[in-house]
Amino acid sequence: MSRIPVHVAFIMDGNGRWAQVRGLSRHEGHRRGASVIKKILRAAEKSGVKYVTFFAFSSENFSRPESEVKFLMGLCEKFLKKYRKTICEKEIRFRTIGDLSQLPFNLQLAIEKLTQNTAHFDKFHLTMALNYGARSEVIQAIGKLLKSEDVNVENLTWKDFERHLYTKDLPDPDLIIRTSGEQRLSNFLLLQSAYAELYFTKTYWPDFNEKEFLLAIEDYGSRERRMGKINDKTND
Ligand code: IPE
Ligand code: IPE
Ligand code: MG
């Protein structure tokens, strides 16, 4: 295989519609969606990707009915407890991005525990975006930046700013995959995706699988990432 992205981020969309076309509850769609994460994690590891990030709950998703929000929070907690052992055994570094303070206390505890237990691993990195929104990330980063003592506001650099983002320890995503046919970022990693390649598939997240993941990786390998430069082979 050609070029492999270092960091792949997923906008896991379409759980509700997947359930709706089958006459099932949205809850069932989310349950099936959560079970896909493990398969994709394994496929990503196998393919040589080093960082995967899953958008699991946006800051705007709090506007959904209370019962759905509650169900999603419970599902996250169950997911973390179910895979805690595997994540540790496979030496996967676990992180979250987003504002954890609004999450249920038990979920916060489960996150804290797994984050701490895996903090020394460096082989493969799993990040869950929970109550994440790029705009609030930027606002909180500005707040931290203004409070930091060593900042030179006159000559501010991207590096000065970047270290206050939730993603400070992560490389920028090389590839963002969104399922369900929607072609938007929905407030996900807006600054970090400045030069990310975007891949959209009509498949609903619960049906996303290793084969589709490999198609996305192959497509990424065929793209020319110029990052503002011109192709070396271009004649002038
Ligand atoms: C994605 O599926 C999961 C979350 C946003 C939590 P959706 O719940 O958005 O599914 P659709 O878009 O309604 O089909
Ligand atoms: C984006 O999906 C958030 C997650 C996948 C967690 P949404 O379903 O919330 O996005 P919109 O509302 O269609 O833009
Ligand atoms: Mg959706």
CSV table of N, CA and C and ligand atoms in Angstrom, one decimal, residues 12-17 26 30 56 61 64 68 72, ligand 1:
chain,number,residue,atom,x,y,z
A,12,MET,N,-18.5,9.9,13.1
A,12,MET,CA,-19.3,8.7,13.1
A,12,MET,C,-20.8,9.1,13.0
A,13,ASP,N,-21.3,9.3,11.8
A,13,ASP,CA,-22.7,9.8,11.6
A,13,ASP,C,-23.6,8.8,10.9
A,14,GLY,N,-24.9,8.9,11.3
A,14,GLY,CA,-25.9,8.0,10.6
A,14,GLY,C,-26.5,6.9,11.5
A,15,ASN,N,-26.2,6.9,12.7
A,15,ASN,CA,-26.7,5.9,13.6
A,15,ASN,C,-28.2,5.9,13.6
A,16,GLY,N,-28.8,7.1,13.7
A,16,GLY,CA,-30.2,7.3,13.8
A,16,GLY,C,-30.9,6.8,12.5
A,17,ARG,N,-30.4,7.2,11.4
A,17,ARG,CA,-31.0,6.9,10.1
A,17,ARG,C,-30.8,5.4,9.8
A,26,ARG,N,-33.6,4.7,17.8
A,26,ARG,CA,-32.3,5.4,17.6
A,26,ARG,C,-31.2,4.8,18.6
A,30,HIS,N,-27.3,3.6,17.9
A,30,HIS,CA,-26.1,4.0,18.6
A,30,HIS,C,-25.4,2.8,19.2
A,56,ALA,N,-17.6,11.3,19.0
A,56,ALA,CA,-18.6,10.5,19.6
A,56,ALA,C,-19.8,11.3,20.1
A,61,ASN,N,-24.7,18.3,20.4
A,61,ASN,CA,-25.5,17.1,20.7
A,61,ASN,C,-26.3,17.1,22.0
A,64,ARG,N,-30.1,17.5,21.9
A,64,ARG,CA,-31.0,16.3,21.6
A,64,ARG,C,-31.9,16.0,22.8
A,68,GLU,N,-32.0,10.6,24.9
A,68,GLU,CA,-31.0,10.2,23.9
A,68,GLU,C,-29.6,10.6,24.5
A,72,LEU,N,-26.6,8.0,25.4
A,72,LEU,CA,-25.3,8.1,24.7
A,72,LEU,C,-24.2,8.1,25.8
B,1,IPE,C1,-24.1,9.9,15.0
B,1,IPE,O1,-25.3,9.4,14.6
B,1,IPE,C2,-24.0,9.7,16.5
B,1,IPE,C3,-24.0,11.0,17.3
B,1,IPE,C4,-24.1,12.2,16.7
B,1,IPE,C5,-24.0,10.9,18.7
B,1,IPE,P1,-26.6,10.3,14.6
B,1,IPE,O2,-27.3,10.1,15.9
B,1,IPE,O3,-26.3,11.8,14.3
B,1,IPE,O4,-27.5,9.7,13.4
B,1,IPE,P2,-28.4,10.5,12.4
B,1,IPE,O5,-27.5,11.5,11.7
B,1,IPE,O6,-29.5,11.0,13.1
B,1,IPE,O7,-28.7,9.4,11.4
